[in-house]
PDB file of C-alpha atoms in Angstrom:
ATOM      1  CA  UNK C   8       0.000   0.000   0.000  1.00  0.00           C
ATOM      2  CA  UNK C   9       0.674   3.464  -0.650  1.00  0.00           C
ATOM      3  CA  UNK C  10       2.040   5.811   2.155  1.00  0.00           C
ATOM      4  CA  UNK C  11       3.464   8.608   3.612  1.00  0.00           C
ATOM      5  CA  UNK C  12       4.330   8.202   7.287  1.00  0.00           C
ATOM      6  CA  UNK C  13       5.176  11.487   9.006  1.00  0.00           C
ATOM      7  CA  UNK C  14       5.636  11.388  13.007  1.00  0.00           C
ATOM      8  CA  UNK C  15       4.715  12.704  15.535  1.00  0.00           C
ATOM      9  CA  UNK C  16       1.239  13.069  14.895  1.00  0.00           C
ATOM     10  CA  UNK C  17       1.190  16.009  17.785  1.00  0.00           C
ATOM     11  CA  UNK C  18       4.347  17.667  19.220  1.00  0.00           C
ATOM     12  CA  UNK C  19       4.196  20.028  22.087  1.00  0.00           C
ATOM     13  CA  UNK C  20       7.768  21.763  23.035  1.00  0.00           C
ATOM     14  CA  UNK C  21       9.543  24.796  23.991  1.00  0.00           C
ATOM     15  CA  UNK C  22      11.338  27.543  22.597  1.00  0.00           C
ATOM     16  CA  UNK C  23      14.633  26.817  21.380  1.00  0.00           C
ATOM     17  CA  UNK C  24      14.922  23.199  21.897  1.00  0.00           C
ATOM     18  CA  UNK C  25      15.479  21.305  18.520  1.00  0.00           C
ATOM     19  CA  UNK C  26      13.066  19.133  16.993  1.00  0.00           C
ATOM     20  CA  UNK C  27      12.828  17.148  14.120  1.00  0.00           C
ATOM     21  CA  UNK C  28       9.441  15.799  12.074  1.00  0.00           C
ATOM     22  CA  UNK C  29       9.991  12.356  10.000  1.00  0.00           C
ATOM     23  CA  UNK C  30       8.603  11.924   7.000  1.00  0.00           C
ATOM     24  CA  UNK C  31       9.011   8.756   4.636  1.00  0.00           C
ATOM     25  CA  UNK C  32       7.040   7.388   1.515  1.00  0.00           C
ATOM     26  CA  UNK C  33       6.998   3.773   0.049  1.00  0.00           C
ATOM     27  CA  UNK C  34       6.394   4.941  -3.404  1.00  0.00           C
ATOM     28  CA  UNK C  35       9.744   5.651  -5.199  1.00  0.00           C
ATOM     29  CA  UNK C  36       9.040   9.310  -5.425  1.00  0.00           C
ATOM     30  CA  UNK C  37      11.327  11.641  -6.048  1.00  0.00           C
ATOM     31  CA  UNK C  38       9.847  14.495  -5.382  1.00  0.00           C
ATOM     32  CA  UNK C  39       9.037  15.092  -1.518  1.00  0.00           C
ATOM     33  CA  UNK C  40       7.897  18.773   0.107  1.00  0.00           C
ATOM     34  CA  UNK C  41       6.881  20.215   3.168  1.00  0.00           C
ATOM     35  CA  UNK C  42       3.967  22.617   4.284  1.00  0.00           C
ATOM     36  CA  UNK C  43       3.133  24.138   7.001  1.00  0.00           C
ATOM     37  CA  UNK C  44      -1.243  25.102   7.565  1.00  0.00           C
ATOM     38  CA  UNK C  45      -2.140  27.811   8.812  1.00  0.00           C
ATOM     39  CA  UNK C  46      -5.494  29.200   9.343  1.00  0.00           C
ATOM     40  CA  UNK C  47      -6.451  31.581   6.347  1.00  0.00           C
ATOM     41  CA  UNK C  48      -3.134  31.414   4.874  1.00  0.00           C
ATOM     42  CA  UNK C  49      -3.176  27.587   3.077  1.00  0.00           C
ATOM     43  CA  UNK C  50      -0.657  25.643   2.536  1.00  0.00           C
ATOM     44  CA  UNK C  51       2.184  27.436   2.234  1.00  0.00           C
ATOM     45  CA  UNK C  52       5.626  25.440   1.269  1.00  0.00           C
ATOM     46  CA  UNK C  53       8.731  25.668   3.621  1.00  0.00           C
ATOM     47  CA  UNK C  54      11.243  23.084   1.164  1.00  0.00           C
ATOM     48  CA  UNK C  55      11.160  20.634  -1.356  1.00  0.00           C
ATOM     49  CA  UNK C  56      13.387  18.008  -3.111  1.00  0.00           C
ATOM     50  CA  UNK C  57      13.888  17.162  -6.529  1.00  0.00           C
ATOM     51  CA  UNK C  58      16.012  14.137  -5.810  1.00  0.00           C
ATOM     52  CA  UNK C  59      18.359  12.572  -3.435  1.00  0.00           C
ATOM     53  CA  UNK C  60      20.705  15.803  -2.042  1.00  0.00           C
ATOM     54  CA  UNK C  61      19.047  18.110  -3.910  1.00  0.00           C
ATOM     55  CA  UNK C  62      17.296  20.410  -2.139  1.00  0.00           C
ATOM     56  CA  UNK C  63      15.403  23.691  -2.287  1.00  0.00           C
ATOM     57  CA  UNK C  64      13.621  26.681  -0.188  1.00  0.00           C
ATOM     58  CA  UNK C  65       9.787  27.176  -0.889  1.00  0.00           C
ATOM     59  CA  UNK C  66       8.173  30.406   0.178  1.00  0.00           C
ATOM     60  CA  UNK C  67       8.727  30.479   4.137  1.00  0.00           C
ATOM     61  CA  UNK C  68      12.316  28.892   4.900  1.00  0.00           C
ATOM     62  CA  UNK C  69      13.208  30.691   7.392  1.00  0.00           C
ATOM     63  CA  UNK C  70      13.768  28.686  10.715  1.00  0.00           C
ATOM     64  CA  UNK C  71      13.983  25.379   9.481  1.00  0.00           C
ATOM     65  CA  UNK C  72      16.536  22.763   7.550  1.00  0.00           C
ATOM     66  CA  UNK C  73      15.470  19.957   5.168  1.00  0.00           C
ATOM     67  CA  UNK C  74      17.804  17.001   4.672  1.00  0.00           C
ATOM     68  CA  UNK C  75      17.611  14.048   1.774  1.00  0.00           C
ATOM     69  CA  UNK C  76      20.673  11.164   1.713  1.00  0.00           C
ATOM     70  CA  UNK C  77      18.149   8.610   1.080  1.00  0.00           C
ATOM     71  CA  UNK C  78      14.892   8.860  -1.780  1.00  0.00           C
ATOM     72  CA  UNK C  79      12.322   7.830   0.844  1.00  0.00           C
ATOM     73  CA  UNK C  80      13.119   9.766   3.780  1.00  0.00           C
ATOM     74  CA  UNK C  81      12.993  13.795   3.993  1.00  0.00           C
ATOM     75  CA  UNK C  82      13.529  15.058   7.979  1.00  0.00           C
ATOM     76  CA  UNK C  83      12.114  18.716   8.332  1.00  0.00           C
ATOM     77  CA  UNK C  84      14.490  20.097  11.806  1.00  0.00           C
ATOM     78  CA  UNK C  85      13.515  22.748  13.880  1.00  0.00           C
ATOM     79  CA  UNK C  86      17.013  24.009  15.557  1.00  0.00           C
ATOM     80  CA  UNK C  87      15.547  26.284  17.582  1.00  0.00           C
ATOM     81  CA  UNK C  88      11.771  26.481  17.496  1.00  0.00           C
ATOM     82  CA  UNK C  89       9.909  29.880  18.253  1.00  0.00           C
ATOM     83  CA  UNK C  90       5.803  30.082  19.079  1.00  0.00           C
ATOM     84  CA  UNK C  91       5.678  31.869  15.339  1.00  0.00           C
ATOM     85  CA  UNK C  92       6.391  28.188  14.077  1.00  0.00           C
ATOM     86  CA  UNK C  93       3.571  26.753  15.986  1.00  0.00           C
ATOM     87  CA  UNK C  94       1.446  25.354  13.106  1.00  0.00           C
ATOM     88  CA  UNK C  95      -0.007  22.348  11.144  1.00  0.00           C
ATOM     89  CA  UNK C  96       2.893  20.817   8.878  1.00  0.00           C
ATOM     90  CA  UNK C  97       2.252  18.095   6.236  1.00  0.00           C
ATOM     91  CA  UNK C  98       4.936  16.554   3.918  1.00  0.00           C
ATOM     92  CA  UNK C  99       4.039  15.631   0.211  1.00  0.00           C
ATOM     93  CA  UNK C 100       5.211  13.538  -2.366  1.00  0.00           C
ATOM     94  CA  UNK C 101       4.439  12.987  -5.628  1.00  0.00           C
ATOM     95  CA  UNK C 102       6.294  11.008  -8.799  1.00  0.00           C
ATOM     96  CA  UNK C 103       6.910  14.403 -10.299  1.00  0.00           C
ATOM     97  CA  UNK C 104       6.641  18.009  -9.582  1.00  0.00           C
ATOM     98  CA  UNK C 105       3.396  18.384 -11.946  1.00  0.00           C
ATOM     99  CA  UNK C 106       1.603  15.403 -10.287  1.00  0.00           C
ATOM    100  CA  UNK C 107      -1.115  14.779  -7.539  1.00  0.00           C
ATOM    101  CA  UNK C 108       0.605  14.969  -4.342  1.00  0.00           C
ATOM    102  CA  UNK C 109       0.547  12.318  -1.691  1.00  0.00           C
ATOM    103  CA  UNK C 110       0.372  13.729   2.133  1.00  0.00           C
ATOM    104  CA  UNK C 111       1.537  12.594   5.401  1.00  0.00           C
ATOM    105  CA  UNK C 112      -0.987  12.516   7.853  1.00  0.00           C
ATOM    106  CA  UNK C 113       0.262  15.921   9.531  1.00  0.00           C
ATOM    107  CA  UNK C 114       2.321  17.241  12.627  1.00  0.00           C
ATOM    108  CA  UNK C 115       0.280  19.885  14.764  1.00  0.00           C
ATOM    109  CA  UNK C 116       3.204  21.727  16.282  1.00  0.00           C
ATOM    110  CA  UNK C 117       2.945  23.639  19.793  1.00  0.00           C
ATOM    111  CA  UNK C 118       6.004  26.077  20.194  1.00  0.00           C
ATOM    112  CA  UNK C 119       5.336  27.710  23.968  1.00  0.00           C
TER     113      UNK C 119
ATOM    114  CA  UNK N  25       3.599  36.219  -9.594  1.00  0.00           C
ATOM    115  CA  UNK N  26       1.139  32.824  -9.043  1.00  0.00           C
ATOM    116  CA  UNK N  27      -2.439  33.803  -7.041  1.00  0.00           C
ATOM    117  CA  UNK N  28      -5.241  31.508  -6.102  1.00  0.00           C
ATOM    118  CA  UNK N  29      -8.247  32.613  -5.312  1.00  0.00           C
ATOM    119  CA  UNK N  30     -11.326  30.987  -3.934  1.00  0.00           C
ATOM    120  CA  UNK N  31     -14.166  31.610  -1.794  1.00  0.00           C
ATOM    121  CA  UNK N  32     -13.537  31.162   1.974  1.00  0.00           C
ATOM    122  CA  UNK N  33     -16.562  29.378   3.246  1.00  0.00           C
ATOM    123  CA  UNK N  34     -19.746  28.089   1.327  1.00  0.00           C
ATOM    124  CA  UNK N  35     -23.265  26.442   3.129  1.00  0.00           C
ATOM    125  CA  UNK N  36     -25.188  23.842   1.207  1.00  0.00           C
ATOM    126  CA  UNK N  37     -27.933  21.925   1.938  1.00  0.00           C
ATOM    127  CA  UNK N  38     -28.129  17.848   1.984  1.00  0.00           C
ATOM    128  CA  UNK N  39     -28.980  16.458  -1.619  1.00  0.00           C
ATOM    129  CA  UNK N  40     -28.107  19.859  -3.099  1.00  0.00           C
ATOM    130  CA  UNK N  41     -25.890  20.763  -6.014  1.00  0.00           C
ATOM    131  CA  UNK N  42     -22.674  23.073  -4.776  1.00  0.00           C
ATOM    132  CA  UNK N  43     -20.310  24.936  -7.172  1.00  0.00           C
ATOM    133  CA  UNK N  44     -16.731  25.992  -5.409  1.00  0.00           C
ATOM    134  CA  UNK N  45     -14.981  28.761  -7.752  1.00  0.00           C
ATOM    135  CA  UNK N  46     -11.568  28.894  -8.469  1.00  0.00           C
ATOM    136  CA  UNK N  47      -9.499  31.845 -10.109  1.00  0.00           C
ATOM    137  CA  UNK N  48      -5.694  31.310 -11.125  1.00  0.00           C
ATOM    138  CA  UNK N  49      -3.405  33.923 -12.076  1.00  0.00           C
ATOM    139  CA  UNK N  50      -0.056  32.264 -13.564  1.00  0.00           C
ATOM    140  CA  UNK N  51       2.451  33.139 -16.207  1.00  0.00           C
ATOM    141  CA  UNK N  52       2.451  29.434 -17.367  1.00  0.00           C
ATOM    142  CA  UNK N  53       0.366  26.594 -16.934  1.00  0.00           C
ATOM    143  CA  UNK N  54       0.827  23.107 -16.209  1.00  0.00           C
ATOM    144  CA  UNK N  55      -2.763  21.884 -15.056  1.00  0.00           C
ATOM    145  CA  UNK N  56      -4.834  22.551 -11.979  1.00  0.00           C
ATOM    146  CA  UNK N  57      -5.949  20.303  -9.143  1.00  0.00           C
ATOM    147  CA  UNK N  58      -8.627  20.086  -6.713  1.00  0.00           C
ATOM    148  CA  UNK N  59      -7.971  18.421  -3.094  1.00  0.00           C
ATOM    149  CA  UNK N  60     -10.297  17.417  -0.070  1.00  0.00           C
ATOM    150  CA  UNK N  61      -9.322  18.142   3.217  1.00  0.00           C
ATOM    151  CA  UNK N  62     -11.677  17.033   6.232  1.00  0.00           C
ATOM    152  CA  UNK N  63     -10.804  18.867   9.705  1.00  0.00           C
ATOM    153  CA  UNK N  64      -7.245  17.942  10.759  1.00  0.00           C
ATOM    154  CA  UNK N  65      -6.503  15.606   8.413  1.00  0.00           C
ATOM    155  CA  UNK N  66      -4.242  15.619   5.171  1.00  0.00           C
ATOM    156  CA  UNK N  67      -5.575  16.879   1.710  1.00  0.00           C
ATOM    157  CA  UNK N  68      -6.472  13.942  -0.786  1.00  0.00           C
ATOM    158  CA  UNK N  69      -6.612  14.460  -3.996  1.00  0.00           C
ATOM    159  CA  UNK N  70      -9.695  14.821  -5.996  1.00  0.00           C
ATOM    160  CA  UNK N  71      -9.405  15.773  -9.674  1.00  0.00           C
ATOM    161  CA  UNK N  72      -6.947  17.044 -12.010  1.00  0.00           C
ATOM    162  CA  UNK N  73      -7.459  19.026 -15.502  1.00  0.00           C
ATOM    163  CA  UNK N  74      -5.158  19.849 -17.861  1.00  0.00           C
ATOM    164  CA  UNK N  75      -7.626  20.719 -20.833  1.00  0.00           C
ATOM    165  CA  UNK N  76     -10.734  23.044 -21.137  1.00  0.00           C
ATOM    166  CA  UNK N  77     -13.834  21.375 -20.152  1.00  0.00           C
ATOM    167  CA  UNK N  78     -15.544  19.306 -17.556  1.00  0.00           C
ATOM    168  CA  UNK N  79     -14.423  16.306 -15.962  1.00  0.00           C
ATOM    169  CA  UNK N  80     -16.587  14.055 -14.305  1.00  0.00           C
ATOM    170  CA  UNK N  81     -16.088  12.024 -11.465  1.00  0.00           C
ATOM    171  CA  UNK N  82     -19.028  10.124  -9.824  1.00  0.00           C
ATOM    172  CA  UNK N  83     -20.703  13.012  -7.418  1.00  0.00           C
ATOM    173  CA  UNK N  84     -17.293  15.253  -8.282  1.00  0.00           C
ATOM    174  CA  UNK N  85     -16.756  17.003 -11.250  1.00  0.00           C
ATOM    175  CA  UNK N  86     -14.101  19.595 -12.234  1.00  0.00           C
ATOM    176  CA  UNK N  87     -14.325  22.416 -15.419  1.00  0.00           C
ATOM    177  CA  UNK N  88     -11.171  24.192 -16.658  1.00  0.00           C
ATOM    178  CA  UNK N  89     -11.014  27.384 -18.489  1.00  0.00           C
ATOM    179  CA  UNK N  90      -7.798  28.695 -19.346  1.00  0.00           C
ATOM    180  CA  UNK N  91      -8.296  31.457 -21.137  1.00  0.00           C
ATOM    181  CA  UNK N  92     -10.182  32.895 -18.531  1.00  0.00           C
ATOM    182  CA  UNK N  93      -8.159  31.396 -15.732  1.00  0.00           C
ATOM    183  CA  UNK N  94     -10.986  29.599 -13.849  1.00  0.00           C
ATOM    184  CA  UNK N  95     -11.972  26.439 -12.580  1.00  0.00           C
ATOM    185  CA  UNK N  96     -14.526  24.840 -10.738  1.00  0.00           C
ATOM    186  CA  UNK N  97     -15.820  21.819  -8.725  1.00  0.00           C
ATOM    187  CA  UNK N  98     -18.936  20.178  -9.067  1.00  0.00           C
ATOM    188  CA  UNK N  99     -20.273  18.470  -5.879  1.00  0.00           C
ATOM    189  CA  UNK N 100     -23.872  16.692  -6.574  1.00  0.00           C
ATOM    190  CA  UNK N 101     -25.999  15.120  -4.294  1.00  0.00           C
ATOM    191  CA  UNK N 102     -24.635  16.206  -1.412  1.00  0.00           C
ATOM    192  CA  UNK N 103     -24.038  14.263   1.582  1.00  0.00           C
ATOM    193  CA  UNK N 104     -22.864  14.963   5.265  1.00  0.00           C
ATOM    194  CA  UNK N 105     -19.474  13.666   4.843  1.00  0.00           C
ATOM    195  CA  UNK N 106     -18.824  16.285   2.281  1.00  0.00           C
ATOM    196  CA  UNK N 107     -18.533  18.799   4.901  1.00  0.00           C
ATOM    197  CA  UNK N 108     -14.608  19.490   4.444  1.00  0.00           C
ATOM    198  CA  UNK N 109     -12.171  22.312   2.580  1.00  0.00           C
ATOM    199  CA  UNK N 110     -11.643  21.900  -0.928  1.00  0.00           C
ATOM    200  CA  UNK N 111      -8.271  23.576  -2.045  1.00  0.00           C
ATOM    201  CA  UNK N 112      -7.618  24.806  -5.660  1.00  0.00           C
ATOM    202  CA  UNK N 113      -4.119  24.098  -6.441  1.00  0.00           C
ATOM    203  CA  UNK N 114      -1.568  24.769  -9.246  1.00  0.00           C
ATOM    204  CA  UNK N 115       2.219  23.900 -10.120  1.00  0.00           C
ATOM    205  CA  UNK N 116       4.498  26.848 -10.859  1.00  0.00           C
ATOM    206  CA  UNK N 117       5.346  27.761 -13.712  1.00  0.00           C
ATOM    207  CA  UNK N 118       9.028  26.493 -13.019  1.00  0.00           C
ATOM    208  CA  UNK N 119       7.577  23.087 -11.957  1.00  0.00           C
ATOM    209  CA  UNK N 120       9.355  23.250  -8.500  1.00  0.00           C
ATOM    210  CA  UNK N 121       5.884  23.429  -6.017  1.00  0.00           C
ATOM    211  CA  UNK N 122       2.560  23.368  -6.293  1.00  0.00           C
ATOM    212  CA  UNK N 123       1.048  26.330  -5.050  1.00  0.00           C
ATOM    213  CA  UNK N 124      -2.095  25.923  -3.037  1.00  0.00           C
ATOM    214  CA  UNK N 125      -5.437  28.450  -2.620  1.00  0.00           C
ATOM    215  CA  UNK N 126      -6.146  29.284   1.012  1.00  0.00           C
ATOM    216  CA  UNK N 127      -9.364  26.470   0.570  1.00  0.00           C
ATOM    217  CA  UNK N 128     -12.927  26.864   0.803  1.00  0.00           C
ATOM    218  CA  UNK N 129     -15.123  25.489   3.808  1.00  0.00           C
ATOM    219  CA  UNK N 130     -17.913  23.739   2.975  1.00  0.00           C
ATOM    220  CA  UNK N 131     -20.944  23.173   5.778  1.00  0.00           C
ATOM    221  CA  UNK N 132     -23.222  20.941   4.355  1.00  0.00           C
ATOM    222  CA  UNK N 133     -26.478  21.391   6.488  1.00  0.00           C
ATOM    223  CA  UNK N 134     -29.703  18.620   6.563  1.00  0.00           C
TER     224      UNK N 134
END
């Protein structure tokens, strides 16, 4: 089957203590992405990957760090959360860039 | 620049026909999607058009226009369950991200 596993599910921490979200797909993809939700904004995209250690910024990088040594695995890290990153974040994959996207099941975030 | 517009919320009544809006403003074009989204959960994907016209999809169908820059989705015979956001979506115009309206809330009320 089909997935994209992304853990935690919920994540409650403080200021400035590094975090990282895990987010892996069984489909080959190569292209993965993260979002983060937030209420009348969308989704709004933080990084993506074209391939294995290729990497990008989206439209709101700022605060976070993307990693990709292996095609099914893309880590979003938090290395020093602040309460403006509290938020709903979702990774997304899809075979290529023009394609339906695939989604984790989402992180809700709680920076205090 | 890329915009997506779409109505924020919508109410509809059970067994009713519902029509969400879309407007796109791109400088390319490579197709346009439409994804569900129930309350804390992850979009799923819905329908896809590349080409003018309607596509049809049991209770869901999609139109395209792309000379005007507009889509829509088609939601017939409403039921309960379709009480969720539907998001209008688009890749860039380099290919790099798809870029995602801010959704529109649909209450569907008996």
């Amino acid at each position: 089957e089909a997935q994209v596993t992304q853990n935690p599910r919920y994540l409650i921490t403080v200021t400035g203590k590094k975090l990282t979200v895990t987010c892996s797909q069984n489909m080959n993809h190569e292209y993965m992405s993260w979002y983060r939700q937030d209420p009348g904004l969308g989704l709004r995209q933080i990084y993506y990957s074209m391939n294995v250690e290729v990497t990008d910024k989206g439209d709101v990088p700022e605060g976070y760090k993307v990693s990709r040594k292996e095609k099914r695995n893309f880590p979003l890290i938090l290395e020093s959360p602040s309460p403006n990153q509290t938020s709903l974040y979702f990774c997304a994959t899809s075979g290529r860039v023009s394609e339906k996207l695939f989604f984790g099941s989402g992180t809700q975030l709680s920076v205090l | 620049g890329q915009n997506i517009d779409q109505p924020t919320e919508m109410t509809a009544t059970e067994g009713a026909i519902v029509q969400i809006n879309c407007t796109y403003q791109t400088s390319g074009f490579n197709g346009l999607f439409w994804y569900q989204q129930h309350a804390g959960e992850a979009p799923t994907f819905l329908s896809y058009n590349v080409l003018d016209g309607l596509e049809e999809k049991g209770r869901f169908s999609s139109f395209l226009s792309r000379s005007k820059g507009y889509s829509y989705l088609l939601l017939k015979e409403l039921q309960m369950k379709d009480s969720a956001s539907y998001l209008c979506a688009a890749p860039n115009t380099g290919g790099f991200k798809t870029i995602f309206g801010a959704g529109t809330r649909l209450f569907v009320k008996a």
